[in-house]
Short mmCIF file of C-alpha atoms in Angstrom, two decimals:
data_model
loop_
_atom_site.label_atom_id
_atom_site.label_comp_id
_atom_site.label_asym_id
_atom_site.label_seq_id
_atom_site.Cartn_x
_atom_site.Cartn_y
_atom_site.Cartn_z
CA MET A 225 0.14 0.11 -0.16
CA MET A 226 1.49 3.73 -0.85
CA PRO A 227 1.96 5.97 2.32
CA ARG A 228 -0.35 8.78 2.91
CA MET A 229 0.53 12.17 3.21
CA PRO A 230 -0.14 15.46 5.10
CA LEU A 231 -1.21 17.66 2.99
CA SER A 232 -1.49 21.19 3.76
CA GLU A 233 -5.05 23.63 3.08
CA PRO A 234 -4.98 26.08 0.75
CA PRO A 235 -3.43 29.59 2.10
CA SER A 236 -5.69 32.20 3.23
CA ASP A 237 -5.96 35.79 2.30
CA ALA A 238 -4.03 37.28 4.98
CA ALA A 239 -0.97 34.53 4.27
CA ASP A 240 -0.92 35.68 0.47
CA ASP A 241 -1.16 39.50 1.93
CA ALA A 242 2.28 38.82 3.91
CA LEU A 243 3.73 37.20 0.66
CA SER A 244 3.32 40.26 -0.92
CA ALA A 245 4.76 41.94 1.61
CA GLN A 246 7.93 39.58 1.74
CA ALA A 247 7.77 40.25 -1.99
CA GLY A 248 7.95 43.54 -2.18
CA ALA A 249 5.99 46.15 -4.18
CA ARG A 250 5.56 44.32 -7.48
CA PRO A 251 7.58 45.99 -10.67
CA SER A 252 5.82 46.87 -13.47
CA LYS A 253 8.92 46.12 -15.45
CA PRO A 254 10.97 42.70 -14.07
CA SER A 255 14.49 43.30 -14.74
CA LYS A 256 17.66 41.49 -13.67
CA ARG A 257 20.90 42.98 -12.34
CA PHE A 258 24.52 41.83 -11.64
CA ALA A 259 28.12 42.60 -12.04
CA ALA A 260 30.29 41.63 -14.55
CA GLU A 261 32.91 39.23 -13.52
CA ALA A 262 35.61 40.25 -15.11
CA PRO A 263 37.10 44.10 -16.49
CA GLY A 264 35.57 43.88 -20.03
CA ARG A 265 33.10 45.20 -22.83
CA LEU A 266 29.52 46.27 -22.01
CA ASP A 267 28.57 43.97 -24.80
CA GLN A 268 30.44 40.51 -23.15
CA ALA A 269 29.34 41.64 -19.58
CA VAL A 270 25.69 41.09 -21.02
CA ALA A 271 25.90 38.09 -22.95
CA ALA A 272 27.23 36.44 -20.02
CA GLY A 273 25.16 37.46 -17.48
CA MET A 274 22.10 37.28 -18.91
CA GLY A 275 23.65 33.28 -20.91
CA LEU A 276 23.51 35.12 -24.48
CA ALA A 277 24.79 35.28 -27.95
CA ALA A 278 26.80 38.20 -28.10
CA GLY A 279 24.47 38.92 -31.34
CA GLU A 280 21.14 39.09 -28.42
CA ALA A 281 22.69 41.43 -26.23
CA ARG A 282 23.79 44.08 -28.64
CA ARG A 283 20.06 43.62 -28.94
CA LEU A 284 19.11 44.66 -26.05
CA LEU A 285 21.41 47.72 -26.08
CA ASP A 286 19.25 48.68 -29.58
CA ARG A 287 16.50 48.64 -27.38
CA GLY A 288 17.31 49.87 -24.64
CA ALA A 289 17.16 47.38 -22.40
CA VAL A 290 20.72 47.60 -20.18
CA ALA A 291 21.57 50.03 -17.89
CA VAL A 292 24.73 51.10 -16.25
CA ASN A 293 24.96 52.06 -12.80
CA GLY A 294 21.70 53.20 -13.39
CA ASP A 295 22.20 55.05 -16.96
CA ARG A 296 20.40 53.88 -19.76
CA ALA A 297 23.50 52.24 -22.13
CA THR A 298 23.04 52.12 -26.19
CA ARG A 299 24.62 50.28 -29.54
CA ALA A 300 27.49 52.67 -29.03
CA ASP A 301 28.04 51.78 -25.81
CA LYS A 302 28.85 48.21 -26.24
CA GLY A 303 32.63 48.20 -26.42
CA ARG A 304 32.19 50.50 -22.95
CA ARG A 305 34.81 49.10 -20.27
CA VAL A 306 32.56 47.42 -17.37
CA GLY A 307 34.29 45.75 -14.34
CA PRO A 308 32.54 43.89 -10.89
CA GLY A 309 32.17 47.28 -9.40
CA ASP A 310 29.72 48.37 -11.98
CA SER A 311 25.50 47.47 -12.24
CA ILE A 312 24.68 46.56 -14.78
CA GLU A 313 20.55 45.76 -14.74
CA VAL A 314 18.54 44.50 -18.05
CA ARG A 315 14.96 44.40 -18.48
CA LEU A 316 13.53 40.70 -18.77
CA ASP A 317 10.59 42.25 -20.81
CA LEU A 318 12.77 43.07 -24.19
CA THR A 319 14.37 40.07 -24.22
CA ASP A 320 14.11 37.69 -27.31
CA ALA A 321 12.81 35.40 -24.78
CA ALA A 322 10.74 37.20 -22.82
CA ILE A 323 7.88 35.76 -21.09
CA ILE A 324 4.62 38.30 -21.02
CA PRO A 325 3.77 38.47 -17.00
CA LEU A 326 0.03 38.59 -17.58
CA ALA A 327 -3.04 37.62 -16.21
CA SER A 328 -4.58 34.23 -17.22
CA ASP A 329 -8.31 34.44 -18.51
CA GLY A 330 -9.12 33.10 -15.27
CA PRO A 331 -7.46 33.50 -11.49
CA LEU A 332 -4.46 31.93 -10.43
CA VAL A 333 -5.66 29.52 -8.03
CA VAL A 334 -2.84 29.19 -5.40
CA LEU A 335 -2.74 25.83 -3.30
CA ALA A 336 0.66 26.84 -1.14
CA HIS A 337 3.30 28.54 -1.38
CA ALA A 338 6.54 29.02 1.11
CA ASP A 339 10.49 28.97 1.37
CA GLY A 340 10.43 31.01 -2.46
CA ALA A 341 7.98 28.23 -3.88
CA VAL A 342 4.23 27.96 -5.54
CA VAL A 343 2.42 24.86 -5.87
CA VAL A 344 -0.84 26.45 -8.40
CA ASP A 345 -3.90 24.35 -9.36
CA LYS A 346 -3.62 23.83 -13.31
CA PRO A 347 -6.16 24.09 -15.64
CA ALA A 348 -6.67 21.73 -18.26
CA GLY A 349 -5.42 22.65 -21.78
CA ALA A 350 -3.25 25.30 -20.32
CA ALA A 351 0.38 24.94 -21.39
CA VAL A 352 2.81 24.75 -18.24
CA HIS A 353 5.05 27.27 -20.46
CA PRO A 354 5.19 29.53 -23.53
CA LEU A 355 6.97 27.95 -25.87
CA ALA A 356 7.83 31.12 -28.17
CA PRO A 357 8.43 34.68 -27.11
CA GLY A 358 5.29 36.79 -26.73
CA GLU A 359 3.12 33.72 -26.78
CA GLN A 360 0.43 33.90 -24.24
CA GLY A 361 -1.91 31.89 -22.27
CA ALA A 362 0.32 29.72 -20.46
CA VAL A 363 0.79 29.09 -16.26
CA LEU A 364 4.15 30.45 -16.22
CA ASN A 365 2.22 33.51 -17.68
CA ALA A 366 0.25 33.89 -14.87
CA VAL A 367 2.29 32.89 -12.67
CA ALA A 368 4.67 36.10 -13.53
CA HIS A 369 1.91 38.27 -13.73
CA ARG A 370 1.49 36.99 -9.28
CA PHE A 371 5.61 36.49 -8.91
CA PRO A 372 7.49 39.25 -11.32
CA GLN A 373 10.61 37.69 -10.02
CA ILE A 374 10.26 34.39 -11.19
CA VAL A 375 11.83 35.76 -14.28
CA GLY A 376 15.09 34.73 -14.47
CA VAL A 377 15.08 31.68 -12.12
CA GLY A 378 16.00 27.89 -12.98
CA GLU A 379 16.44 27.49 -16.92
CA GLY A 380 15.69 31.40 -17.41
CA GLY A 381 13.73 32.72 -20.19
CA LEU A 382 10.81 30.71 -21.28
CA ARG A 383 11.44 28.16 -18.82
CA SER A 384 11.88 30.06 -15.66
CA GLY A 385 10.89 29.07 -12.54
CA VAL A 386 9.95 25.46 -13.84
CA VAL A 387 10.65 23.10 -11.62
CA HIS A 388 8.32 20.37 -13.70
CA ARG A 389 5.96 19.57 -16.26
CA LEU A 390 2.43 18.48 -16.63
CA ASP A 391 0.87 17.47 -19.85
CA THR A 392 -0.99 20.23 -21.28
CA ALA A 393 -4.68 17.72 -21.10
CA VAL A 394 -3.25 17.44 -17.66
CA SER A 395 -5.22 19.07 -14.37
CA GLY A 396 -3.82 19.38 -11.38
CA CYS A 397 -0.90 20.64 -8.66
CA LEU A 398 1.69 21.97 -10.14
CA ALA A 399 4.76 23.34 -8.44
CA PHE A 400 7.65 26.58 -9.85
CA ALA A 401 9.90 27.99 -7.81
CA TYR A 402 10.62 31.74 -7.63
CA THR A 403 14.31 32.12 -6.02
CA GLN A 404 16.82 30.60 -7.37
CA ALA A 405 17.67 28.47 -4.38
CA ALA A 406 14.31 27.36 -4.38
CA TRP A 407 14.64 26.12 -8.03
CA GLU A 408 17.65 24.15 -7.19
CA ARG A 409 16.46 22.56 -4.13
CA LEU A 410 13.23 20.96 -5.18
CA ARG A 411 15.26 20.19 -8.60
CA THR A 412 17.43 17.94 -6.62
CA ALA A 413 15.17 16.56 -4.64
CA ILE A 414 12.95 16.02 -7.96
CA ALA A 415 16.20 14.08 -9.20
CA HIS A 416 16.05 11.70 -6.51
CA GLY A 417 12.99 9.94 -7.47
CA LYS A 418 11.71 7.12 -5.24
CA ALA A 419 14.86 7.35 -3.18
CA SER A 420 13.82 10.60 -2.05
CA PRO A 421 11.75 10.53 0.68
CA ASP A 422 10.47 14.34 0.67
CA VAL A 423 9.10 13.97 -2.76
CA LEU A 424 5.53 12.72 -3.79
CA LYS A 425 3.72 13.39 -6.79
CA ARG A 426 -0.04 12.15 -6.77
CA TYR A 427 -2.09 11.00 -9.86
CA HIS A 428 -5.48 10.10 -9.97
CA ALA A 429 -7.11 9.05 -13.44
CA VAL A 430 -10.23 7.11 -14.66
CA VAL A 431 -9.37 4.32 -16.81
CA ARG A 432 -10.86 1.82 -18.76
CA PRO A 433 -9.82 -2.13 -19.19
CA SER A 434 -8.57 -2.64 -22.73
CA GLU A 435 -8.83 -5.98 -24.65
CA ALA A 436 -5.81 -6.31 -23.83
CA SER A 437 -6.65 -6.46 -19.83
CA ALA A 438 -8.85 -9.82 -21.17
CA GLU A 439 -6.21 -12.19 -22.15
CA ALA A 440 -3.33 -10.65 -19.64
CA PRO A 441 -5.54 -9.10 -16.27
CA GLY A 442 -2.27 -7.52 -15.33
CA LEU A 443 -3.39 -4.35 -12.87
CA TRP A 444 -6.91 -5.05 -12.66
CA ALA A 445 -6.31 -9.01 -10.61
CA GLN A 446 -4.64 -7.24 -8.20
CA SER A 447 -4.80 -4.45 -5.85
CA HIS A 448 -1.59 -2.24 -6.17
CA GLY A 449 1.95 -2.52 -7.24
CA GLU A 450 4.41 -0.98 -9.45
CA LEU A 451 4.94 -0.87 -12.41
CA THR A 452 8.54 -0.01 -14.71
CA GLN A 453 9.16 0.63 -18.25
CA TRP A 454 11.53 1.88 -21.11
CA LEU A 455 10.26 5.00 -22.61
CA ALA A 456 11.03 6.73 -25.63
CA VAL A 457 10.03 9.27 -27.89
CA THR A 458 9.14 7.75 -31.05
CA ARG A 459 7.23 10.45 -32.64
CA HIS A 460 7.33 14.54 -33.05
CA SER A 461 4.99 16.83 -33.73
CA PRO A 462 3.07 15.61 -32.73
CA ALA A 463 5.00 13.87 -29.55
CA ARG A 464 3.85 9.61 -29.62
CA VAL A 465 5.78 7.90 -26.49
CA SER A 466 6.44 4.27 -26.97
CA MET A 467 7.19 1.18 -24.69
CA VAL A 468 10.57 0.37 -25.80
CA GLU A 469 13.84 -2.05 -25.61
CA SER A 470 16.45 -0.57 -22.83
CA SER A 471 18.76 -0.45 -26.24
CA THR A 472 16.66 2.04 -27.91
CA PRO A 473 18.07 4.97 -28.37
CA GLY A 474 16.87 7.91 -26.08
CA ALA A 475 14.81 5.16 -23.68
CA ARG A 476 14.54 5.88 -20.00
CA ARG A 477 13.74 4.06 -17.06
CA CYS A 478 10.60 4.83 -16.33
CA SER A 479 8.91 3.42 -12.21
CA MET A 480 5.34 4.63 -10.99
CA ALA A 481 3.57 2.68 -8.13
CA TRP A 482 -0.34 2.48 -8.18
CA ARG A 483 -3.22 1.07 -6.25
CA TRP A 484 -7.23 0.79 -7.20
CA LEU A 485 -9.63 3.14 -5.50
CA HIS A 486 -12.52 1.56 -7.53
CA ARG A 487 -13.02 -1.51 -9.44
CA GLY A 488 -16.39 -3.14 -10.53
CA GLY A 489 -18.32 -1.82 -13.80
CA PRO A 490 -16.90 -0.11 -16.98
CA TYR A 491 -14.72 2.41 -14.87
CA GLY A 492 -11.96 2.45 -12.65
CA LEU A 493 -10.68 4.87 -10.34
CA ILE A 494 -6.38 4.39 -10.05
CA GLU A 495 -3.96 6.17 -7.58
CA VAL A 496 -0.15 6.60 -9.30
CA ASP A 497 2.53 7.50 -7.48
CA LEU A 498 4.76 9.05 -10.21
CA TYR A 499 8.62 8.16 -9.44
CA THR A 500 9.77 9.58 -12.75
CA GLY A 501 9.13 11.97 -14.87
CA PHE A 502 8.85 11.42 -18.60
CA LEU A 503 6.54 12.95 -21.35
CA HIS A 504 3.36 10.63 -20.96
CA GLN A 505 4.56 8.27 -18.51
CA ILE A 506 1.00 7.87 -17.33
CA ARG A 507 -0.81 7.39 -19.72
CA VAL A 508 1.77 4.93 -21.86
CA MET A 509 2.44 2.65 -18.81
CA LEU A 510 -1.43 2.61 -18.20
CA ALA A 511 -2.29 1.70 -21.72
CA GLY A 512 -0.05 -0.91 -21.55
CA ALA A 513 -0.86 -2.38 -18.78
CA GLY A 514 -4.58 -2.97 -19.59
CA ALA A 515 -6.28 0.38 -18.30
CA PRO A 516 -5.67 3.33 -20.52
CA ILE A 517 -7.40 6.41 -19.62
CA VAL A 518 -10.44 7.61 -20.45
CA GLY A 519 -10.54 10.64 -22.39
CA ASP A 520 -6.58 10.36 -24.03
CA SER A 521 -7.22 10.46 -27.81
CA MET A 522 -3.51 9.34 -28.34
CA TYR A 523 -2.87 6.14 -26.30
CA GLY A 524 -6.52 5.77 -24.03
CA VAL A 525 -10.03 5.36 -24.68
CA PRO A 526 -13.25 7.86 -25.34
CA GLY A 527 -15.94 8.87 -23.60
CA ALA A 528 -14.95 11.82 -21.91
CA ASP A 529 -14.83 15.40 -23.07
CA ARG A 530 -10.91 15.96 -21.59
CA LEU A 531 -8.02 13.96 -20.49
CA LEU A 532 -9.42 12.08 -17.34
CA LEU A 533 -5.94 12.44 -15.44
CA HIS A 534 -5.58 14.00 -12.63
CA ALA A 535 -2.51 15.61 -10.34
CA ARG A 536 -3.88 15.28 -7.00
CA ALA A 537 -1.06 15.79 -4.79
CA LEU A 538 2.30 17.02 -4.55
CA ARG A 539 5.24 16.90 -1.98
CA LEU A 540 8.20 18.54 -2.40
CA PRO A 541 10.95 19.53 0.22
CA GLY A 542 9.24 22.55 2.32
CA ILE A 543 5.81 22.59 0.40
CA SER A 544 2.87 20.07 -0.29
CA ALA A 545 -0.12 20.36 -1.67
CA GLN A 546 -3.11 19.44 -2.27
CA SER A 547 -5.60 19.72 -5.89
CA PRO A 548 -9.64 19.43 -5.80
CA TRP A 549 -11.28 17.41 -8.11
CA PRO A 550 -12.44 20.13 -11.25
CA THR A 551 -15.90 20.08 -12.45
CA ALA A 552 -15.16 17.44 -15.37
CA PHE A 553 -13.44 15.07 -13.32
CA GLN A 554 -15.78 15.25 -10.80
CA ASP A 555 -19.01 15.01 -12.54
CA PHE A 556 -17.88 12.14 -14.22
CA ALA A 557 -17.18 10.11 -10.87
CA ASP A 558 -20.25 11.19 -9.57
CA ARG A 559 -22.38 9.77 -12.91
CA HIS A 560 -20.03 6.39 -12.39
CA GLY A 561 -20.19 5.95 -8.87
CA LEU A 562 -16.44 6.61 -8.36
CA LYS A 563 -16.83 9.84 -5.73
CA HIS A 564 -16.51 7.61 -2.79
CA ALA A 565 -13.33 6.34 -4.19
CA ARG A 566 -11.89 9.80 -4.02
CA SER A 567 -12.74 10.19 -0.22
CA GLN A 568 -11.43 7.33 0.95
CA SER A 569 -8.49 7.79 -0.84
CA ASP A 570 -8.08 11.09 1.24
CA ALA A 571 -8.49 9.00 4.54
#
């Protein structure tokens, strides 16, 4: 049986106010400040400090995005000598990989925040982060609007502060870090996977027996267990993942634990604890085990307007959260007698 975990309640308004006070006033134009690592040219210092090519650093000077000791610099200043004693500031909204920090169509639901990290409730259909400069509508756009200091954290650019990812069609708990220290702490913990007692990534999925499950009952004949498979991306645009041999180029060993919350009737409700993180992992592995997810047009079975896979709970060092089932998931569960199983899983 998989271990239970204590889960935090959503923060109160007072907690939100305390975080805002701690973070300081929200700047209208997020920027990054740094000093040159060694004496040299301004364009070279900007390129090094921002992790950019020299050409993009000069474009930032063209756009008026760079200031030195508070004074705006231009392309004519590219050869200016700067050193560790000079303060360089770059406006992040003018970089080639700028995140546009805008509120999403709906409110950003913060499930928990602590020590430089935040867990939000991702809606199904929303991408985790933009894929191109200026793109809007991703969860990160809304997070950057609420926590502008996230810009430049972690991988920076369009992936600023991203700790882990969920498929676009998946809903639920999604973590970001808005300080570099938090990002490094959480990424290190996730990298240890099953070996880390501070990490739990829990999902709920509605599944239906496939024809393969009749020939080899697999999951349907057991109450709980673990699955391990080698997976690889076998198609791009759109991406498709397959179970492969370990010798396949790009193959990765993936594992997860599972247990039934409900069996019987045409559908089942399964709980998964993910040990590794690979594109479409849960979807592919459950389908391969004879329990494809309902609403999954690529690997699963029809029967719902959305993929019925939800990131139910998340625990990382210093922060934990739980996401309630979204309306579409809840309605399907109610119609098919699965709602009582959900409360059983939280006991």
